[in-house]
CSV table of C-alpha atoms in Angstrom, one decimal:
chain,number,residue,atom,x,y,z
A,1046,MET,CA,-12.8,-6.8,-6.3
A,1047,ARG,CA,-10.1,-4.1,-6.1
A,1048,TYR,CA,-6.9,-4.5,-4.2
A,1049,LEU,CA,-5.1,-2.4,-1.6
A,1050,VAL,CA,-1.6,-3.6,-0.8
A,1051,GLY,CA,0.8,-2.1,1.8
A,1052,LEU,CA,4.2,-1.3,0.3
A,1053,PRO,CA,7.3,-2.8,1.9
A,1054,LEU,CA,9.1,0.5,1.4
A,1055,LEU,CA,7.0,1.9,4.2
A,1056,LEU,CA,8.3,-0.8,6.7
A,1057,PRO,CA,11.5,-0.6,8.8
A,1058,LEU,CA,14.5,-2.2,7.1
A,1059,VAL,CA,15.5,-5.6,8.4
A,1060,SER,CA,18.9,-6.6,9.5
A,1061,ALA,CA,21.0,-7.2,6.4
A,1062,GLY,CA,23.0,-9.8,8.4
A,1063,VAL,CA,20.1,-12.2,8.8
A,1064,PHE,CA,17.1,-11.4,6.5
A,1065,PRO,CA,17.0,-10.6,2.8
A,1066,LYS,CA,17.0,-6.9,1.9
A,1067,ASP,CA,13.5,-7.0,0.5
A,1068,SER,CA,12.0,-9.0,3.4
A,1069,LEU,CA,8.8,-7.7,5.1
A,1070,VAL,CA,10.1,-8.9,8.5
A,1071,GLN,CA,10.3,-5.9,10.8
A,1072,MET,CA,13.2,-5.7,13.3
A,1073,LEU,CA,12.2,-4.7,16.9
A,1074,ASP,CA,14.3,-3.5,19.8
A,1075,ALA,CA,13.1,-3.7,23.4
A,1076,LYS,CA,11.1,-0.5,23.2
A,1077,SER,CA,9.4,-1.1,19.9
A,1078,PHE,CA,8.7,-4.7,21.0
A,1079,LYS,CA,6.6,-3.5,24.0
A,1080,LYS,CA,4.8,-1.1,21.7
A,1081,ALA,CA,4.0,-3.7,19.1
A,1082,MET,CA,2.7,-6.1,21.8
A,1083,LYS,CA,0.2,-3.5,23.0
A,1084,ALA,CA,-1.2,-2.8,19.6
A,1085,ASN,CA,-4.8,-3.7,19.1
A,1086,ASN,CA,-4.9,-7.3,20.2
A,1087,GLU,CA,-2.6,-8.0,17.3
A,1088,SER,CA,-1.6,-11.6,16.5
A,1089,SER,CA,2.1,-11.7,15.4
A,1090,MET,CA,5.2,-13.9,15.1
A,1091,VAL,CA,8.5,-13.0,16.6
A,1092,ALA,CA,11.8,-14.6,15.9
A,1093,PHE,CA,14.6,-14.1,18.4
A,1094,VAL,CA,17.8,-14.4,16.5
A,1095,ALA,CA,21.5,-13.6,16.4
A,1096,PRO,CA,23.5,-12.5,13.3
A,1097,TRP,CA,26.2,-15.1,13.8
A,1098,CYS,CA,23.6,-18.0,14.1
A,1099,GLY,CA,23.8,-20.3,11.1
A,1100,HIS,CA,20.3,-21.8,11.9
A,1101,CYS,CA,18.9,-18.2,11.9
A,1102,GLN,CA,20.4,-17.5,8.5
A,1103,ARG,CA,19.0,-20.6,7.0
A,1104,MET,CA,15.6,-19.9,8.5
A,1105,ALA,CA,15.5,-16.3,7.4
A,1106,PRO,CA,14.3,-16.8,3.7
A,1107,GLU,CA,11.5,-19.2,4.8
A,1108,TYR,CA,10.4,-16.8,7.6
A,1109,SER,CA,10.4,-14.0,5.1
A,1110,LYS,CA,8.3,-15.9,2.7
A,1111,ALA,CA,5.7,-16.5,5.4
A,1112,ALA,CA,5.9,-12.7,6.2
A,1113,LEU,CA,5.2,-11.9,2.6
A,1114,GLY,CA,2.3,-14.3,2.3
A,1115,LEU,CA,0.6,-13.0,5.4
A,1116,HIS,CA,1.2,-9.2,5.0
A,1117,PRO,CA,-0.5,-7.1,6.2
A,1118,LEU,CA,-2.7,-9.4,8.2
A,1119,ILE,CA,-0.2,-10.9,10.5
A,1120,PRO,CA,3.1,-9.1,11.1
A,1121,PHE,CA,6.3,-11.0,11.3
A,1122,TYR,CA,8.9,-9.5,13.7
A,1123,ALA,CA,12.5,-10.3,14.6
A,1124,VAL,CA,14.7,-9.3,17.6
A,1125,ASP,CA,18.5,-9.3,17.5
A,1126,CYS,CA,19.4,-10.8,20.8
A,1127,ASP,CA,23.0,-10.1,20.2
A,1128,ALA,CA,22.4,-6.3,20.6
A,1129,ASP,CA,23.1,-5.1,24.1
A,1130,GLN,CA,19.8,-3.2,24.3
A,1131,ASN,CA,17.8,-6.4,23.6
A,1132,LYS,CA,19.6,-8.9,25.9
A,1133,ARG,CA,17.2,-8.2,28.8
A,1134,LEU,CA,14.2,-8.6,26.6
A,1135,CYS,CA,15.5,-11.9,25.3
A,1136,ALA,CA,16.1,-13.1,28.8
A,1137,GLU,CA,12.6,-12.2,29.9
A,1138,GLN,CA,11.2,-14.1,26.9
A,1139,GLY,CA,13.2,-17.2,28.0
A,1140,VAL,CA,15.4,-17.3,25.0
A,1141,GLN,CA,18.1,-20.0,25.5
A,1142,GLY,CA,19.0,-20.8,21.9
A,1143,PHE,CA,18.7,-19.4,18.4
A,1144,PRO,CA,16.5,-19.1,16.7
A,1145,THR,CA,13.6,-19.0,19.1
A,1146,VAL,CA,10.3,-18.3,17.4
A,1147,LYS,CA,7.1,-17.4,19.3
A,1148,MET,CA,3.6,-16.6,18.3
A,1149,PHE,CA,1.8,-13.9,20.3
A,1150,PRO,CA,-2.0,-14.6,19.8
A,1151,ARG,CA,-3.2,-11.3,21.2
A,1152,GLY,CA,-0.1,-9.2,21.9
A,1153,ASP,CA,0.8,-9.0,25.6
A,1154,LYS,CA,-2.7,-10.1,26.6
A,1155,GLU,CA,-2.2,-13.8,26.1
A,1156,THR,CA,0.7,-16.1,26.8
A,1157,PRO,CA,2.9,-16.6,23.7
A,1158,VAL,CA,3.3,-20.0,22.1
A,1159,THR,CA,6.8,-21.2,21.3
A,1160,TYR,CA,7.1,-22.6,17.8
A,1161,GLU,CA,8.8,-26.0,17.7
A,1162,GLY,CA,8.0,-27.2,14.2
A,1163,GLU,CA,9.8,-27.3,10.9
A,1164,ARG,CA,11.4,-24.0,9.9
A,1165,SER,CA,9.7,-23.8,6.6
A,1166,ALA,CA,7.5,-21.1,5.2
A,1167,SER,CA,4.4,-23.3,4.9
A,1168,ALA,CA,4.9,-24.6,8.5
A,1169,PHE,CA,5.1,-21.1,9.8
A,1170,TYR,CA,2.0,-20.2,7.8
A,1171,TYR,CA,-0.2,-23.0,9.1
A,1172,PHE,CA,1.1,-22.6,12.6
A,1173,VAL,CA,0.1,-19.0,13.0
A,1174,THR,CA,-3.1,-19.0,10.9
A,1175,ARG,CA,-4.6,-21.9,12.9
A,1176,ARG,CA,-4.0,-20.2,16.2
A,1177,ILE,CA,-5.8,-16.9,15.7
A,1178,PRO,CA,-8.2,-16.7,18.7
A,1179,PRO,CA,-11.8,-17.3,17.7
A,1180,THR,CA,-13.5,-14.0,18.7
A,1181,PHE,CA,-16.4,-14.1,16.3
A,1182,THR,CA,-19.8,-15.7,16.4
A,1183,LYS,CA,-20.7,-18.1,13.6
A,1184,LEU,CA,-24.3,-18.0,12.6
A,1185,TYR,CA,-25.2,-21.2,10.8
A,1186,LYS,CA,-28.8,-20.5,9.8
A,1187,THR,CA,-30.7,-17.5,8.4
A,1188,GLN,CA,-33.0,-17.6,11.5
A,1189,ASP,CA,-30.0,-17.3,13.8
A,1190,ILE,CA,-29.1,-13.8,12.5
A,1191,LEU,CA,-32.0,-11.7,14.0
A,1192,PRO,CA,-31.7,-13.3,17.5
A,1193,TRP,CA,-27.9,-12.5,17.5
A,1194,ILE,CA,-28.6,-8.9,16.4
A,1195,GLU,CA,-31.2,-8.5,19.2
A,1196,LYS,CA,-29.0,-10.1,21.8
A,1197,THR,CA,-26.1,-7.8,21.1
A,1198,LYS,CA,-28.2,-4.7,20.4
A,1199,ASP,CA,-26.5,-2.6,23.1
A,1200,GLU,CA,-23.1,-3.0,21.3
A,1201,LYS,CA,-21.5,-2.1,18.0
A,1202,ARG,CA,-21.9,-5.1,15.7
A,1203,THR,CA,-20.7,-6.1,12.3
A,1204,LEU,CA,-21.8,-9.1,10.2
A,1205,LEU,CA,-20.1,-10.7,7.3
A,1206,LEU,CA,-22.3,-12.5,4.7
A,1207,THR,CA,-20.0,-14.7,2.7
A,1208,LYS,CA,-20.3,-17.3,0.0
A,1209,ASP,CA,-17.3,-19.3,1.2
A,1210,LYS,CA,-17.5,-22.4,3.4
A,1211,LYS,CA,-14.6,-21.2,5.6
A,1212,VAL,CA,-14.5,-18.0,7.6
A,1213,PRO,CA,-12.0,-15.8,5.8
A,1214,LEU,CA,-8.7,-15.2,7.6
A,1215,LEU,CA,-9.1,-11.5,7.2
A,1216,TRP,CA,-12.4,-11.6,9.2
A,1217,LYS,CA,-10.7,-13.7,11.9
A,1218,ILE,CA,-7.9,-11.1,12.1
A,1219,LEU,CA,-10.3,-8.2,12.3
A,1220,SER,CA,-12.5,-9.8,15.0
A,1221,ASN,CA,-9.4,-10.5,17.1
A,1222,LYS,CA,-8.1,-6.9,16.6
A,1223,TYR,CA,-11.4,-5.4,17.7
A,1224,GLU,CA,-12.3,-7.9,20.4
A,1225,GLY,CA,-14.2,-6.2,23.2
A,1226,LYS,CA,-14.9,-3.2,21.0
A,1227,ILE,CA,-17.1,-4.5,18.2
A,1228,GLN,CA,-19.1,-7.8,18.1
A,1229,PHE,CA,-18.2,-9.8,15.0
A,1230,GLY,CA,-20.6,-12.3,13.4
A,1231,THR,CA,-20.3,-14.4,10.2
A,1232,HIS,CA,-22.8,-16.3,8.2
A,1233,ARG,CA,-22.5,-18.3,5.0
A,1234,ASP,CA,-25.0,-16.9,2.5
A,1235,ARG,CA,-24.3,-19.3,-0.3
A,1236,LYS,CA,-27.3,-18.5,-2.4
A,1237,GLY,CA,-28.0,-15.0,-1.2
A,1238,LYS,CA,-31.2,-15.8,0.6
A,1239,SER,CA,-30.1,-14.3,3.9
A,1240,SER,CA,-29.1,-11.1,2.0
A,1241,VAL,CA,-32.6,-10.8,0.6
A,1242,ALA,CA,-34.1,-11.5,4.1
A,1243,LEU,CA,-32.1,-8.6,5.4
A,1244,GLY,CA,-33.2,-6.3,2.6
A,1245,PHE,CA,-30.3,-6.5,0.2
A,1246,GLU,CA,-29.8,-8.0,-3.2
A,1247,ALA,CA,-28.6,-11.6,-3.4
A,1248,GLY,CA,-25.2,-10.5,-4.9
A,1249,GLU,CA,-22.8,-12.0,-7.3
A,1250,LYS,CA,-21.2,-15.4,-7.0
A,1251,LYS,CA,-18.2,-14.4,-4.9
A,1252,GLN,CA,-19.5,-11.1,-3.5
A,1253,SER,CA,-19.3,-10.7,0.3
A,1254,LYS,CA,-21.3,-8.1,2.3
A,1255,VAL,CA,-20.1,-6.4,5.4
A,1256,LEU,CA,-23.0,-5.0,7.5
A,1257,PHE,CA,-22.7,-2.7,10.5
A,1258,TYR,CA,-25.2,-2.2,13.3
A,1259,SER,CA,-25.0,0.8,15.6
A,1260,PRO,CA,-25.8,0.3,19.3
A,1261,GLY,CA,-29.6,0.1,19.8
A,1262,SER,CA,-30.3,-0.4,16.1
A,1263,THR,CA,-31.5,-3.5,14.4
A,1264,LYS,CA,-31.2,-2.0,10.9
A,1265,PRO,CA,-28.1,-2.9,9.1
A,1266,PHE,CA,-25.8,-0.3,7.4
A,1267,ARG,CA,-23.8,-1.8,4.5
A,1268,TYR,CA,-20.2,-0.9,4.3
A,1269,GLU,CA,-19.3,0.1,0.7
A,1270,GLY,CA,-15.5,0.4,0.7
A,1271,LEU,CA,-12.7,-1.9,-0.2
A,1272,ASN,CA,-12.9,-5.3,1.6
A,1273,LYS,CA,-9.3,-5.1,2.6
A,1274,PHE,CA,-7.5,-5.0,6.0
A,1275,GLU,CA,-6.4,-1.4,5.8
A,1276,SER,CA,-9.7,0.0,4.5
A,1277,LEU,CA,-11.9,-2.0,7.0
A,1278,SER,CA,-9.6,-1.1,9.9
A,1279,LYS,CA,-9.8,2.6,8.9
A,1280,PHE,CA,-13.6,2.3,8.8
A,1281,PHE,CA,-13.9,0.6,12.1
A,1282,ASP,CA,-11.5,3.0,13.8
A,1283,ALA,CA,-13.6,5.9,12.5
A,1284,VAL,CA,-16.7,4.4,14.0
A,1285,LEU,CA,-15.0,3.7,17.3
A,1286,ASP,CA,-13.6,7.1,17.9
A,1287,GLY,CA,-17.1,8.4,18.5
A,1288,THR,CA,-16.7,11.5,16.4
A,1289,ALA,CA,-17.2,10.1,12.9
A,1290,ASP,CA,-20.6,10.2,11.3
A,1291,LEU,CA,-21.3,6.7,10.0
A,1292,THR,CA,-22.7,7.9,6.7
A,1293,VAL,CA,-19.7,10.2,6.1
A,1294,ALA,CA,-17.2,7.4,7.0
A,1295,ASN,CA,-19.0,5.0,4.6
A,1296,ALA,CA,-19.1,7.6,1.9
A,1297,GLU,CA,-15.3,8.1,2.3
A,1298,ALA,CA,-14.7,4.4,2.1
A,1299,LYS,CA,-16.9,4.1,-1.0
A,1300,ALA,CA,-15.0,7.0,-2.7
A,1301,GLU,CA,-11.7,5.3,-1.9
A,1302,GLU,CA,-13.0,2.1,-3.5
A,1303,GLU,CA,-14.2,3.9,-6.7
A,1304,GLN,CA,-11.1,6.1,-7.1
A,1305,TYR,CA,-8.4,3.5,-6.2
A,1306,GLU,CA,-6.1,2.5,-9.0
A,1307,PRO,CA,-3.2,0.3,-8.0
A,1308,THR,CA,0.2,1.3,-9.3
A,1309,GLU,CA,2.4,-1.1,-11.2
A,1310,GLU,CA,4.5,-1.5,-8.1
A,1311,GLU,CA,1.5,-2.4,-6.0
A,1312,LEU,CA,0.3,-4.9,-8.6
A,1313,GLU,CA,3.7,-6.5,-8.6
A,1314,ILE,CA,3.6,-6.9,-4.8
A,1315,GLN,CA,0.1,-8.3,-5.2
A,1316,ARG,CA,1.2,-10.9,-7.7
A,1317,LYS,CA,4.1,-11.9,-5.5
A,1318,GLN,CA,1.8,-12.2,-2.5
A,1319,GLU,CA,-0.7,-14.3,-4.4
A,1320,ALA,CA,2.0,-16.6,-5.6
A,1321,GLN,CA,3.5,-16.9,-2.1
A,1322,ARG,CA,0.2,-17.6,-0.5
A,1323,MET,CA,-0.4,-20.3,-3.0
A,1324,ALA,CA,2.9,-21.8,-2.3
A,1325,LEU,CA,2.4,-21.7,1.4
A,1326,LEU,CA,-1.0,-23.3,1.2
A,1327,HIS,CA,0.4,-26.2,-0.9
A,1328,GLY,CA,3.6,-26.9,1.0
A,1329,GLY,CA,6.0,-24.7,-0.9
A,1330,PHE,CA,5.6,-26.1,-4.4
A,1331,ALA,CA,9.0,-27.8,-4.2
A,1332,ASP,CA,8.2,-29.6,-7.5
A,1333,LEU,CA,6.0,-26.9,-9.1
A,1334,VAL,CA,8.2,-23.8,-9.3
A,1335,ASP,CA,7.0,-23.3,-12.9
A,1336,PHE,CA,3.4,-23.1,-11.6
A,1337,GLU,CA,4.4,-20.4,-9.1
A,1338,GLN,CA,5.9,-18.5,-12.0
A,1339,ALA,CA,2.7,-18.9,-14.0
A,1340,ILE,CA,0.8,-17.2,-11.2
A,1341,LEU,CA,3.3,-14.3,-11.2
A,1342,SER,CA,2.9,-13.9,-14.9
A,1343,GLY,CA,-0.9,-14.2,-14.8
A,1344,ASN,CA,-1.0,-17.5,-16.8
A,1345,ALA,CA,-2.1,-19.8,-13.9
A,1346,ASP,CA,-5.5,-20.5,-15.4
A,1347,SER,CA,-4.1,-22.2,-18.5
A,1348,TYR,CA,-1.1,-23.8,-16.8
A,1349,HIS,CA,-2.5,-27.2,-16.1
A,1350,ASP,CA,-3.7,-28.0,-19.6
A,1351,THR,CA,-0.7,-26.5,-21.5
A,1352,ASN,CA,1.8,-28.4,-19.3
A,1353,GLY,CA,0.0,-31.7,-19.7
A,1354,PHE,CA,-1.3,-32.0,-16.1
A,1355,GLY,CA,-5.0,-31.5,-16.9
A,1356,SER,CA,-7.6,-31.2,-14.2
A,1357,PRO,CA,-8.0,-33.9,-11.6
A,1358,PRO,CA,-10.6,-36.4,-12.9
A,1359,PRO,CA,-14.1,-36.1,-11.5
A,1360,LEU,CA,-15.3,-38.8,-9.2
A,1361,LYS,CA,-18.1,-40.7,-11.1
A,1362,LYS,CA,-20.5,-43.1,-9.4
A,1363,LYS,CA,-20.6,-46.4,-11.1
A,1364,LYS,CA,-23.9,-47.4,-12.6
A,1365,LYS,CA,-25.9,-49.7,-10.4
A,1366,GLU,CA,-25.7,-52.6,-12.8
A,1367,GLU,CA,-21.9,-52.3,-13.0
A,1368,ALA,CA,-21.7,-52.1,-9.2
A,1369,ALA,CA,-23.7,-55.3,-9.0
A,1370,THR,CA,-21.2,-57.2,-11.0
A,1371,GLU,CA,-18.3,-56.1,-8.9
A,1372,PRO,CA,-17.0,-58.5,-6.2
A,1373,VAL,CA,-17.8,-57.2,-2.7
A,1374,ASP,CA,-14.1,-57.1,-1.6
A,1375,SER,CA,-12.9,-55.7,-5.0
A,1376,GLU,CA,-12.3,-51.9,-4.9
A,1377,PRO,CA,-11.4,-50.2,-8.1
A,1378,VAL,CA,-7.9,-48.8,-7.9
A,1379,ALA,CA,-7.9,-45.0,-8.3
A,1380,GLU,CA,-5.6,-43.7,-11.0
A,1381,LYS,CA,-2.7,-41.8,-9.5
A,1382,VAL,CA,-2.8,-38.2,-10.6
A,1383,GLU,CA,-0.3,-35.4,-10.0
A,1384,ALA,CA,-1.2,-33.4,-6.9
A,1385,VAL,CA,-1.8,-30.1,-8.7
A,1386,PRO,CA,-4.2,-27.5,-7.2
A,1387,THR,CA,-7.4,-26.9,-9.3
A,1388,ASN,CA,-8.5,-23.4,-10.4
A,1389,GLU,CA,-10.9,-23.3,-7.5
A,1390,GLU,CA,-8.0,-24.1,-5.1
A,1391,SER,CA,-6.0,-21.3,-6.7
A,1392,LYS,CA,-8.6,-18.8,-5.6
A,1393,VAL,CA,-7.9,-19.6,-1.9
A,1394,ALA,CA,-4.6,-17.7,-1.9
A,1395,LYS,CA,-6.3,-14.5,-3.1
A,1396,ASP,CA,-9.3,-15.0,-0.7
A,1397,GLU,CA,-6.9,-15.1,2.4
A,1398,ALA,CA,-6.4,-11.3,2.2
A,1399,GLU,CA,-9.9,-10.2,1.2
A,1400,LEU,CA,-13.5,-11.0,1.8
């Protein structure tokens, strides 16, 4: 799978008085706030802050870490309520103290949710990712797919065939973004049987397929571009504008996938994002800073063994004859092992931003 990462240099600079210079948090004023809230049903976090606020300054690094880990899927914004042009906006948002952090699930289309939890990167991460509105249809069985396709035949539809147990965050974000414009479905195709039933190859172990159905058609068209937020958004936008030929749009997406070669700067951002997502998923790695560094340097796979942690021991069932000799009320005490994520868990961070 190839990667496409947005560069932070393309984003507005944050306030040097509150957020780190390299932060991906975007500062908004009253005008740009209204514009951001009208953008494509977008889920976002907004921190209402003041430069003199000590709590804001202490929160800023953690808020920035969450912004890095979720870029470009969920934007993290901030509003300087000390600025005269923003005071009315902050009053309208009911800001009475600093910092006040709110999640906007679907821009200005849903009531924002005030964040009242711990001001840590992991807490921000879990708060926002668990509150993305569920605007997709989950198809549990292969035989559920064709009825869904038929039921929604008058609309534009897209179906994700994935090997993963959980619906990828990227798919949740996209379905929310295009809610009311494209019907989104998802199906776990663990062994590739559903792919074969729909006329495609089973696929590799982690390979996902994005299928698109034009209105009135029950024949799927497979998207062949990068399975990334920017690329999929570009493809769906081209389909929605009504002027793009589906074949041409897909050919352009495929050419982008074949020709794309990330720069060293993009790769560095990717490594930082992967490490940050890993840290967010596991509570910040307060005791595993070295492991985060191993991810950045590309040595995560061998980290456990070389540092003496090893892999968590597999759970083995006792033989029947051994179990028979055990007293009924005597449970074997499990050996305490270091809470270190396995290699499989390590893939979760990367999977958050791709399909």
